[in-house]
Amino acid sequence: MILGTFLSILKIIGIALLVILLVILALLLIILFVPLRYRAKAVIGRIDLDKLSELSDEGSGDDTDHGLEEAAPNDPKSYVLDKIDCKASFSWLLHLVRGGIGYPENTSFWLKVLFFKILPKSEEKKQRKEEKTRRKEEKKSQAKLEKAMDNAGSYEEVSDQSSKDAGNQESLNDQNKSNNKKSSENKTSDISASNIEASDKKDVSGDLDTSDDGNVHKDDSENDYRNDAAEDDNDSEESEDKEDIDIFTFFDFIEKMADLFEKALDFLEKPGEAVEKAFYTISRAYDKMDLIKDLLDSPTFERAFLRAKKDLYLVLRHIMPGKIDADILLGIGDPASMGKLLAGVSVVNTFNDYDIWLEPDFENKVVEASVNIKGRIALWRLLLSAARVYFNKDIRKVRKRFDRIMKK
């Protein structure tokens, strides 16, 4: 019984995984093989090219700037834009996904999925988003304010504690000051007593000196001799210092001159080094150019170029519109150029399923057109061409060689 329930659970899980894989595979196939269809329509009213040139000449003489402001009635830009009415749209998967853009209506790109409008966003959604952002900012500012208030409360507590500590410290300082005053008073009393004793001794020595004149003269002569010896010593020391200073200044001057000489040599060598570097870079550039030329002349590059050219042609041919219906009235004022243009249009109509009708006007310079374009793009074709180019052996070899050449 337990084994049967376990097997049934595994069976359900396997079926669910298989369904999920099938859904993913179906979505991939739909994305790859269901083409994106596009169409465009443009109507251009009759535009007189002579009048347009006159308006452009008048506008060039005017100093006013019409780039950011609305175009004036006689502005060539407004003259052309008033004649144009166009729109382009695309659809995918039976119009489940669709979008487009136009002028002068629907100038902003719009996109819809099923019945839901994705772009452009409605004003209500914009207002809701702005309201949400405003509320978030208010919440953030309120949180910051509460945090600042909490920090202020903790700071007050810390300041109270610090004030108490400061009071205790001041009381200790007062006690220390009083003790210092007492000690200083004791010291001053001791110093005064010592000064009195010294003065008494001086008086006694004075009496002794006055009593004996010979001894006094002897002491004076000895003092003079000592002073003269000290002055001689000072003079000798000053002379030695001057000699040392002169020697040091001389050696400093020699070192400075040597530094200047070395700098001059370096300055003279720098132009030579710059010229050598320039010749070296030029020679390297020539070597790289020679290597690139050899690579371009190689058969590997020729095969790679043909492969890339073929795939690029296939991609452009696939992207190009499958149908073009155009009715154009054109006059350029040159009959010879008009004949060449008619021949080119006939060739395009021959090799493609296009229906382009060009009506020439040999007398006036005018343009008038009505164009309808339809086409489709399949993703698998683009991916196939990209894979061919990326995994091609010749293209990979050419890319590697080119990278090596540029890294040398």
CSV table of C-alpha atoms in Angstrom, one decimal:
chain,number,residue,atom,x,y,z
A,1,MET,CA,0.0,0.0,0.0
A,2,ILE,CA,2.8,2.4,0.9
A,3,LEU,CA,4.7,1.5,-2.2
A,4,GLY,CA,1.7,2.1,-4.4
A,5,THR,CA,1.2,5.6,-3.0
A,6,PHE,CA,4.9,6.4,-3.3
A,7,LEU,CA,4.8,5.3,-7.0
A,8,SER,CA,1.7,7.3,-7.6
A,9,ILE,CA,3.4,10.4,-6.2
A,10,LEU,CA,6.4,9.9,-8.4
A,11,LYS,CA,4.1,9.5,-11.4
A,12,ILE,CA,2.4,12.8,-10.6
A,13,ILE,CA,5.7,14.5,-10.2
A,14,GLY,CA,7.0,13.1,-13.5
A,15,ILE,CA,3.9,14.2,-15.3
A,16,ALA,CA,4.1,17.7,-13.9
A,17,LEU,CA,7.8,18.0,-14.9
A,18,LEU,CA,7.0,16.7,-18.4
A,19,VAL,CA,4.2,19.2,-18.8
A,20,ILE,CA,6.5,22.0,-17.7
A,21,LEU,CA,9.1,20.9,-20.2
A,22,LEU,CA,6.6,20.7,-23.0
A,23,VAL,CA,5.3,24.2,-22.1
A,24,ILE,CA,8.9,25.6,-22.2
A,25,LEU,CA,9.6,23.9,-25.5
A,26,ALA,CA,6.4,25.2,-27.0
A,27,LEU,CA,7.2,28.7,-25.9
A,28,LEU,CA,10.7,28.4,-27.4
A,29,LEU,CA,9.2,27.2,-30.7
A,30,ILE,CA,6.7,30.0,-30.7
A,31,ILE,CA,9.4,32.6,-30.1
A,32,LEU,CA,11.7,31.2,-32.7
A,33,PHE,CA,9.3,30.4,-35.5
A,34,VAL,CA,6.4,32.8,-35.2
A,35,PRO,CA,7.4,35.9,-37.2
A,36,LEU,CA,7.1,39.4,-36.1
A,37,ARG,CA,5.0,41.3,-38.7
A,38,TYR,CA,5.5,45.0,-39.3
A,39,ARG,CA,3.9,47.6,-41.5
A,40,ALA,CA,4.4,51.2,-42.3
A,41,LYS,CA,2.3,53.8,-44.1
A,42,ALA,CA,3.4,57.3,-45.2
A,43,VAL,CA,1.6,60.0,-47.1
A,44,ILE,CA,3.6,63.1,-48.3
A,45,GLY,CA,1.7,66.0,-49.7
A,46,ARG,CA,2.8,68.0,-52.6
A,47,ILE,CA,6.0,69.8,-51.7
A,48,ASP,CA,7.4,72.5,-54.0
A,49,LEU,CA,11.2,72.1,-53.9
A,50,ASP,CA,11.8,75.6,-55.3
A,51,LYS,CA,9.7,77.1,-52.5
A,52,LEU,CA,11.5,75.0,-50.0
A,53,SER,CA,14.8,76.3,-51.1
A,54,GLU,CA,13.6,79.9,-50.9
A,55,LEU,CA,12.3,79.3,-47.4
A,56,SER,CA,15.6,77.7,-46.4
A,57,ASP,CA,17.5,80.7,-47.8
A,58,GLU,CA,15.3,83.1,-45.8
A,59,GLY,CA,15.8,81.1,-42.7
A,60,SER,CA,19.5,81.1,-43.0
A,61,GLY,CA,19.5,84.9,-43.1
A,62,ASP,CA,17.5,85.0,-39.9
A,63,ASP,CA,19.3,84.9,-36.6
A,64,THR,CA,16.5,83.4,-34.6
A,65,ASP,CA,16.8,79.8,-33.4
A,66,HIS,CA,13.9,77.5,-34.2
A,67,GLY,CA,15.5,74.3,-32.9
A,68,LEU,CA,13.9,74.2,-29.4
A,69,GLU,CA,10.8,76.4,-30.1
A,70,GLU,CA,7.9,75.8,-32.3
A,71,ALA,CA,8.6,76.3,-36.0
A,72,ALA,CA,7.4,79.5,-37.6
A,73,PRO,CA,4.8,79.4,-40.3
A,74,ASN,CA,7.4,80.3,-43.0
A,75,ASP,CA,10.0,77.9,-41.6
A,76,PRO,CA,11.1,75.1,-44.0
A,77,LYS,CA,10.9,72.6,-41.3
A,78,SER,CA,7.2,73.4,-40.6
A,79,TYR,CA,6.5,73.5,-44.3
A,80,VAL,CA,7.8,69.9,-44.7
A,81,LEU,CA,6.3,68.5,-41.5
A,82,ASP,CA,2.8,69.9,-42.3
A,83,LYS,CA,2.8,67.8,-45.5
A,84,ILE,CA,3.8,64.5,-43.7
A,85,ASP,CA,1.4,61.9,-42.2
A,86,CYS,CA,2.9,58.6,-41.3
A,87,LYS,CA,2.6,55.7,-38.9
A,88,ALA,CA,4.3,52.4,-38.2
A,89,SER,CA,3.1,49.3,-36.3
A,90,PHE,CA,4.0,45.7,-35.5
A,91,SER,CA,2.2,42.7,-34.2
A,92,TRP,CA,3.2,39.2,-33.0
A,93,LEU,CA,1.3,36.0,-32.3
A,94,LEU,CA,-2.1,36.8,-33.8
A,95,HIS,CA,-2.0,40.4,-32.5
A,96,LEU,CA,-1.6,39.3,-28.9
A,97,VAL,CA,1.4,41.6,-28.7
A,98,ARG,CA,1.2,44.8,-30.7
A,99,GLY,CA,2.7,48.3,-30.8
A,100,GLY,CA,3.5,51.3,-32.9
A,101,ILE,CA,4.3,55.0,-33.4
A,102,GLY,CA,3.1,57.7,-35.7
A,103,TYR,CA,3.2,61.4,-36.7
A,104,PRO,CA,1.5,63.8,-36.1
A,105,GLU,CA,-0.8,61.5,-34.0
A,106,ASN,CA,0.6,58.9,-31.5
A,107,THR,CA,4.0,60.4,-31.4
A,108,SER,CA,4.9,58.4,-28.3
A,109,PHE,CA,5.6,54.7,-28.7
A,110,TRP,CA,2.7,52.5,-27.5
A,111,LEU,CA,2.6,48.8,-26.6
A,112,LYS,CA,-0.2,46.4,-25.7
A,113,VAL,CA,-0.2,42.8,-24.5
A,114,LEU,CA,-3.6,41.2,-24.9
A,115,PHE,CA,-5.9,43.9,-23.6
A,116,PHE,CA,-3.4,45.5,-21.2
A,117,LYS,CA,-1.7,48.7,-22.1
A,118,ILE,CA,2.0,48.6,-21.2
A,119,LEU,CA,3.3,51.8,-22.9
A,120,PRO,CA,2.8,54.7,-22.5
A,121,LYS,CA,1.9,54.6,-18.9
A,122,SER,CA,-1.3,56.4,-17.9
A,123,GLU,CA,-1.4,59.5,-15.8
A,124,GLU,CA,-3.0,57.7,-12.9
A,125,LYS,CA,-0.2,55.1,-12.8
A,126,LYS,CA,2.3,57.9,-12.9
A,127,GLN,CA,0.6,59.7,-10.0
A,128,ARG,CA,0.4,56.4,-8.0
A,129,LYS,CA,4.1,55.8,-8.6
A,130,GLU,CA,4.9,59.4,-7.6
A,131,GLU,CA,2.7,59.0,-4.5
A,132,LYS,CA,4.5,55.8,-3.5
A,133,THR,CA,7.9,57.4,-3.9
A,134,ARG,CA,6.8,60.4,-1.9
A,135,ARG,CA,5.5,58.2,0.9
A,136,LYS,CA,8.8,56.3,0.9
A,137,GLU,CA,10.8,59.5,1.1
A,138,GLU,CA,8.6,60.7,4.0
A,139,LYS,CA,9.1,57.4,5.9
A,140,LYS,CA,12.8,57.6,5.4
A,141,SER,CA,12.9,61.3,6.6
A,142,GLN,CA,10.8,60.4,9.6
A,143,ALA,CA,13.1,57.5,10.5
A,144,LYS,CA,16.1,59.7,10.2
A,145,LEU,CA,14.5,62.3,12.5
A,146,GLU,CA,13.6,59.7,15.1
A,147,LYS,CA,17.2,58.4,14.9
A,148,ALA,CA,18.5,61.9,15.4
A,149,MET,CA,16.2,62.4,18.4
A,150,ASP,CA,17.4,59.2,20.0
A,151,ASN,CA,21.0,60.2,19.4
A,152,ALA,CA,20.3,63.6,21.0
A,153,GLY,CA,18.8,61.9,24.1
A,154,SER,CA,21.8,59.7,24.6
A,155,TYR,CA,24.1,62.8,24.1
A,156,GLU,CA,22.2,64.6,26.9
A,157,GLU,CA,22.8,61.7,29.2
A,158,VAL,CA,26.4,61.6,28.4
A,159,SER,CA,26.7,65.3,28.9
A,160,ASP,CA,25.2,65.1,32.3
A,161,GLN,CA,27.6,62.4,33.4
A,162,SER,CA,30.5,64.4,31.9
A,163,SER,CA,29.4,67.5,33.9
A,164,LYS,CA,29.4,65.4,37.1
A,165,ASP,CA,32.8,64.2,36.4
A,166,ALA,CA,34.0,67.7,35.6
A,167,GLY,CA,32.7,68.9,39.0
A,168,ASN,CA,34.6,66.2,40.8
A,169,GLN,CA,37.7,67.0,38.8
A,170,GLU,CA,37.4,70.7,39.7
A,171,SER,CA,37.1,69.9,43.4
A,172,LEU,CA,40.3,67.8,43.1
A,173,ASN,CA,42.0,70.6,41.3
A,174,ASP,CA,41.1,73.1,44.0
A,175,GLN,CA,42.6,70.8,46.7
A,176,ASN,CA,45.8,70.4,44.7
A,177,LYS,CA,46.0,74.2,44.3
A,178,SER,CA,45.7,74.8,48.0
A,179,ASN,CA,48.4,72.2,48.7
A,180,ASN,CA,50.6,73.8,46.0
A,181,LYS,CA,50.1,77.2,47.6
A,182,LYS,CA,51.2,75.9,51.0
A,183,SER,CA,54.3,74.2,49.6
A,184,SER,CA,55.2,77.4,47.7
A,185,GLU,CA,54.9,79.5,50.8
A,186,ASN,CA,57.2,77.1,52.7
A,187,LYS,CA,59.7,77.3,49.8
A,188,THR,CA,59.6,81.1,49.8
A,189,SER,CA,60.3,81.2,53.5
A,190,ASP,CA,63.3,78.9,53.1
A,191,ILE,CA,64.6,81.0,50.2
A,192,SER,CA,64.4,84.2,52.1
A,193,ALA,CA,66.3,82.7,55.0
A,194,SER,CA,69.0,81.5,52.7
A,195,ASN,CA,69.2,84.9,51.1
A,196,ILE,CA,69.7,86.6,54.5
A,197,GLU,CA,72.6,84.2,55.3
A,198,ALA,CA,74.2,84.9,51.9
A,199,SER,CA,74.0,88.6,52.5
A,200,ASP,CA,75.7,88.2,55.8
A,201,LYS,CA,78.5,86.2,54.2
A,202,LYS,CA,78.9,88.9,51.6
A,203,ASP,CA,79.3,91.6,54.2
A,204,VAL,CA,81.9,89.6,56.0
A,205,SER,CA,83.9,89.0,52.8
A,206,GLY,CA,83.6,92.7,51.9
A,207,ASP,CA,85.2,93.6,55.2
A,208,LEU,CA,87.9,91.2,54.6
A,209,ASP,CA,88.7,92.5,51.1
A,210,THR,CA,88.8,96.1,52.3
A,211,SER,CA,91.1,95.2,55.1
A,212,ASP,CA,93.8,93.7,52.6
A,213,ASP,CA,94.5,95.7,49.5
A,214,GLY,CA,97.2,93.4,48.1
A,215,ASN,CA,94.9,90.4,48.1
A,216,VAL,CA,92.3,92.5,46.2
A,217,HIS,CA,94.7,93.3,43.4
A,218,LYS,CA,95.7,89.8,43.0
A,219,ASP,CA,92.2,88.6,42.6
A,220,ASP,CA,91.5,91.3,40.0
A,221,SER,CA,94.6,90.3,37.9
A,222,GLU,CA,93.6,86.7,38.0
A,223,ASN,CA,90.1,87.5,36.8
A,224,ASP,CA,91.5,89.7,34.0
A,225,TYR,CA,93.8,86.8,32.8
A,226,ARG,CA,90.9,84.4,32.8
A,227,ASN,CA,88.7,86.8,30.8
A,228,ASP,CA,91.4,87.3,28.2
A,229,ALA,CA,91.9,83.5,27.8
A,230,ALA,CA,88.2,83.0,27.4
A,231,GLU,CA,88.0,85.7,24.7
A,232,ASP,CA,91.0,84.1,22.8
A,233,ASP,CA,89.2,80.8,22.9
A,234,ASN,CA,86.0,82.3,21.6
A,235,ASP,CA,87.9,84.0,18.7
A,236,SER,CA,89.6,80.8,17.7
A,237,GLU,CA,86.3,78.9,17.8
A,238,GLU,CA,84.6,81.6,15.6
A,239,SER,CA,87.5,81.4,13.1
A,240,GLU,CA,87.2,77.6,12.9
A,241,ASP,CA,83.4,77.9,12.5
A,242,LYS,CA,83.9,80.4,9.6
A,243,GLU,CA,86.4,78.1,7.9
A,244,ASP,CA,84.0,75.1,8.3
A,245,ILE,CA,81.1,77.3,6.9
A,246,ASP,CA,83.2,78.3,3.9
A,247,ILE,CA,84.2,74.7,3.2
A,248,PHE,CA,80.6,73.5,3.4
A,249,THR,CA,79.3,76.3,1.1
A,250,PHE,CA,82.0,75.5,-1.4
A,251,PHE,CA,81.1,71.8,-1.5
A,252,ASP,CA,77.4,72.6,-1.7
A,253,PHE,CA,78.1,74.9,-4.7
A,254,ILE,CA,80.1,72.1,-6.4
A,255,GLU,CA,77.2,69.6,-5.8
A,256,LYS,CA,74.6,72.1,-7.2
A,257,MET,CA,76.7,72.6,-10.3
A,258,ALA,CA,77.0,68.9,-10.8
A,259,ASP,CA,73.3,68.5,-10.5
A,260,LEU,CA,72.7,71.2,-13.0
A,261,PHE,CA,75.1,69.5,-15.4
A,262,GLU,CA,73.4,66.2,-15.0
A,263,LYS,CA,70.0,67.8,-15.6
A,264,ALA,CA,71.3,69.5,-18.8
A,265,LEU,CA,72.6,66.1,-20.0
A,266,ASP,CA,69.2,64.5,-19.3
A,267,PHE,CA,67.5,67.3,-21.2
A,268,LEU,CA,69.8,66.8,-24.2
A,269,GLU,CA,69.2,63.1,-24.1
A,270,LYS,CA,65.3,63.3,-23.9
A,271,PRO,CA,64.8,64.5,-27.5
A,272,GLY,CA,66.9,61.6,-28.7
A,273,GLU,CA,64.9,59.2,-26.7
A,274,ALA,CA,61.6,60.7,-28.0
A,275,VAL,CA,62.9,60.3,-31.6
A,276,GLU,CA,63.9,56.7,-30.9
A,277,LYS,CA,60.5,56.0,-29.4
A,278,ALA,CA,58.7,57.6,-32.4
A,279,PHE,CA,60.7,55.5,-34.8
A,280,TYR,CA,60.0,52.4,-32.8
A,281,THR,CA,56.3,53.0,-32.7
A,282,ILE,CA,56.3,53.8,-36.4
A,283,SER,CA,58.2,50.6,-37.2
A,284,ARG,CA,55.8,48.6,-35.0
A,285,ALA,CA,52.8,50.2,-36.8
A,286,TYR,CA,54.4,49.3,-40.2
A,287,ASP,CA,55.0,45.7,-39.0
A,288,LYS,CA,51.4,45.4,-37.9
A,289,MET,CA,50.2,46.8,-41.2
A,290,ASP,CA,52.3,44.3,-43.1
A,291,LEU,CA,50.9,41.5,-40.9
A,292,ILE,CA,47.3,42.7,-41.5
A,293,LYS,CA,47.9,42.9,-45.2
A,294,ASP,CA,49.2,39.4,-45.3
A,295,LEU,CA,46.1,38.3,-43.3
A,296,LEU,CA,43.8,40.0,-45.8
A,297,ASP,CA,45.6,38.4,-48.7
A,298,SER,CA,45.4,34.9,-47.2
A,299,PRO,CA,42.9,32.3,-48.5
A,300,THR,CA,41.5,31.9,-45.0
A,301,PHE,CA,40.3,35.5,-44.9
A,302,GLU,CA,38.8,35.1,-48.4
A,303,ARG,CA,36.7,32.1,-47.3
A,304,ALA,CA,35.7,33.9,-44.1
A,305,PHE,CA,34.7,37.0,-46.0
A,306,LEU,CA,32.6,35.1,-48.4
A,307,ARG,CA,30.8,33.3,-45.6
A,308,ALA,CA,30.1,36.5,-43.7
A,309,LYS,CA,29.0,38.3,-46.9
A,310,LYS,CA,26.6,35.5,-47.8
A,311,ASP,CA,25.0,35.4,-44.3
A,312,LEU,CA,24.8,39.2,-44.2
A,313,TYR,CA,23.0,39.2,-47.5
A,314,LEU,CA,20.5,36.6,-46.2
A,315,VAL,CA,19.8,38.6,-43.1
A,316,LEU,CA,19.3,41.9,-45.0
A,317,ARG,CA,17.1,40.1,-47.5
A,318,HIS,CA,15.0,38.6,-44.7
A,319,ILE,CA,14.6,41.9,-42.9
A,320,MET,CA,13.7,43.9,-46.1
A,321,PRO,CA,10.0,44.5,-46.7
A,322,GLY,CA,8.3,41.7,-48.6
A,323,LYS,CA,5.8,44.1,-50.1
A,324,ILE,CA,6.1,47.8,-51.1
A,325,ASP,CA,3.2,49.7,-52.8
A,326,ALA,CA,4.3,53.2,-53.7
A,327,ASP,CA,2.8,55.9,-55.9
A,328,ILE,CA,5.4,58.7,-56.3
A,329,LEU,CA,5.3,62.0,-58.2
A,330,LEU,CA,8.8,63.3,-58.6
A,331,GLY,CA,10.4,66.2,-60.5
A,332,ILE,CA,14.1,67.1,-60.0
A,333,GLY,CA,14.5,69.5,-62.9
A,334,ASP,CA,17.1,67.4,-64.8
A,335,PRO,CA,15.6,65.1,-67.5
A,336,ALA,CA,18.8,63.0,-67.8
A,337,SER,CA,18.9,62.2,-64.1
A,338,MET,CA,15.2,61.6,-64.2
A,339,GLY,CA,15.6,59.0,-66.9
A,340,LYS,CA,18.3,57.2,-65.0
A,341,LEU,CA,16.1,57.1,-61.9
A,342,LEU,CA,13.2,55.6,-63.9
A,343,ALA,CA,15.5,52.9,-65.2
A,344,GLY,CA,16.7,52.0,-61.7
A,345,VAL,CA,13.1,51.8,-60.4
A,346,SER,CA,12.1,49.4,-63.2
A,347,VAL,CA,15.1,47.1,-62.3
A,348,VAL,CA,14.0,47.0,-58.7
A,349,ASN,CA,10.4,46.1,-59.7
A,350,THR,CA,11.7,43.3,-61.9
A,351,PHE,CA,13.9,41.6,-59.3
A,352,ASN,CA,11.4,42.0,-56.4
A,353,ASP,CA,7.7,41.8,-55.8
A,354,TYR,CA,7.5,45.5,-55.4
A,355,ASP,CA,4.9,47.7,-57.0
A,356,ILE,CA,6.6,51.1,-57.3
A,357,TRP,CA,4.9,53.6,-59.6
A,358,LEU,CA,7.1,56.6,-60.3
A,359,GLU,CA,5.4,59.5,-62.2
A,360,PRO,CA,8.0,62.0,-63.6
A,361,ASP,CA,7.5,65.7,-63.8
A,362,PHE,CA,10.0,67.2,-66.2
A,363,GLU,CA,8.8,70.8,-65.7
A,364,ASN,CA,8.6,71.4,-62.0
A,365,LYS,CA,10.6,70.4,-58.9
A,366,VAL,CA,8.0,68.7,-56.8
A,367,VAL,CA,7.7,65.6,-54.5
A,368,GLU,CA,4.4,63.8,-53.7
A,369,ALA,CA,4.2,60.2,-52.4
A,370,SER,CA,2.0,57.6,-50.9
A,371,VAL,CA,3.9,54.5,-49.6
A,372,ASN,CA,2.7,51.2,-47.9
A,373,ILE,CA,5.3,48.8,-46.6
A,374,LYS,CA,4.8,45.3,-45.1
A,375,GLY,CA,7.3,42.7,-43.9
A,376,ARG,CA,8.0,40.1,-41.3
A,377,ILE,CA,11.0,38.9,-39.3
A,378,ALA,CA,11.6,35.4,-37.9
A,379,LEU,CA,14.0,35.0,-35.1
A,380,TRP,CA,15.3,31.6,-36.1
A,381,ARG,CA,16.7,33.0,-39.4
A,382,LEU,CA,18.7,35.6,-37.6
A,383,LEU,CA,20.0,33.2,-35.0
A,384,LEU,CA,20.9,30.7,-37.8
A,385,SER,CA,23.0,33.2,-39.6
A,386,ALA,CA,24.7,34.5,-36.4
A,387,ALA,CA,25.6,30.9,-35.5
A,388,ARG,CA,27.1,30.2,-38.9
A,389,VAL,CA,29.2,33.3,-38.6
A,390,TYR,CA,30.3,32.6,-35.0
A,391,PHE,CA,31.1,28.9,-35.4
A,392,ASN,CA,32.8,29.2,-38.8
A,393,LYS,CA,36.4,27.9,-38.6
A,394,ASP,CA,37.8,30.4,-41.0
A,395,ILE,CA,36.2,33.4,-39.3
A,396,ARG,CA,37.4,32.2,-35.9
A,397,LYS,CA,41.0,31.8,-37.3
A,398,VAL,CA,40.9,35.3,-38.8
A,399,ARG,CA,39.6,36.8,-35.5
A,400,LYS,CA,42.3,35.0,-33.5
A,401,ARG,CA,45.1,36.1,-35.8
A,402,PHE,CA,43.9,39.7,-35.8
A,403,ASP,CA,43.8,39.7,-32.0
A,404,ARG,CA,47.4,38.3,-31.9
A,405,ILE,CA,48.6,41.0,-34.3
A,406,MET,CA,47.0,43.8,-32.2
A,407,LYS,CA,48.5,42.4,-29.0
A,408,LYS,CA,52.0,42.3,-30.3
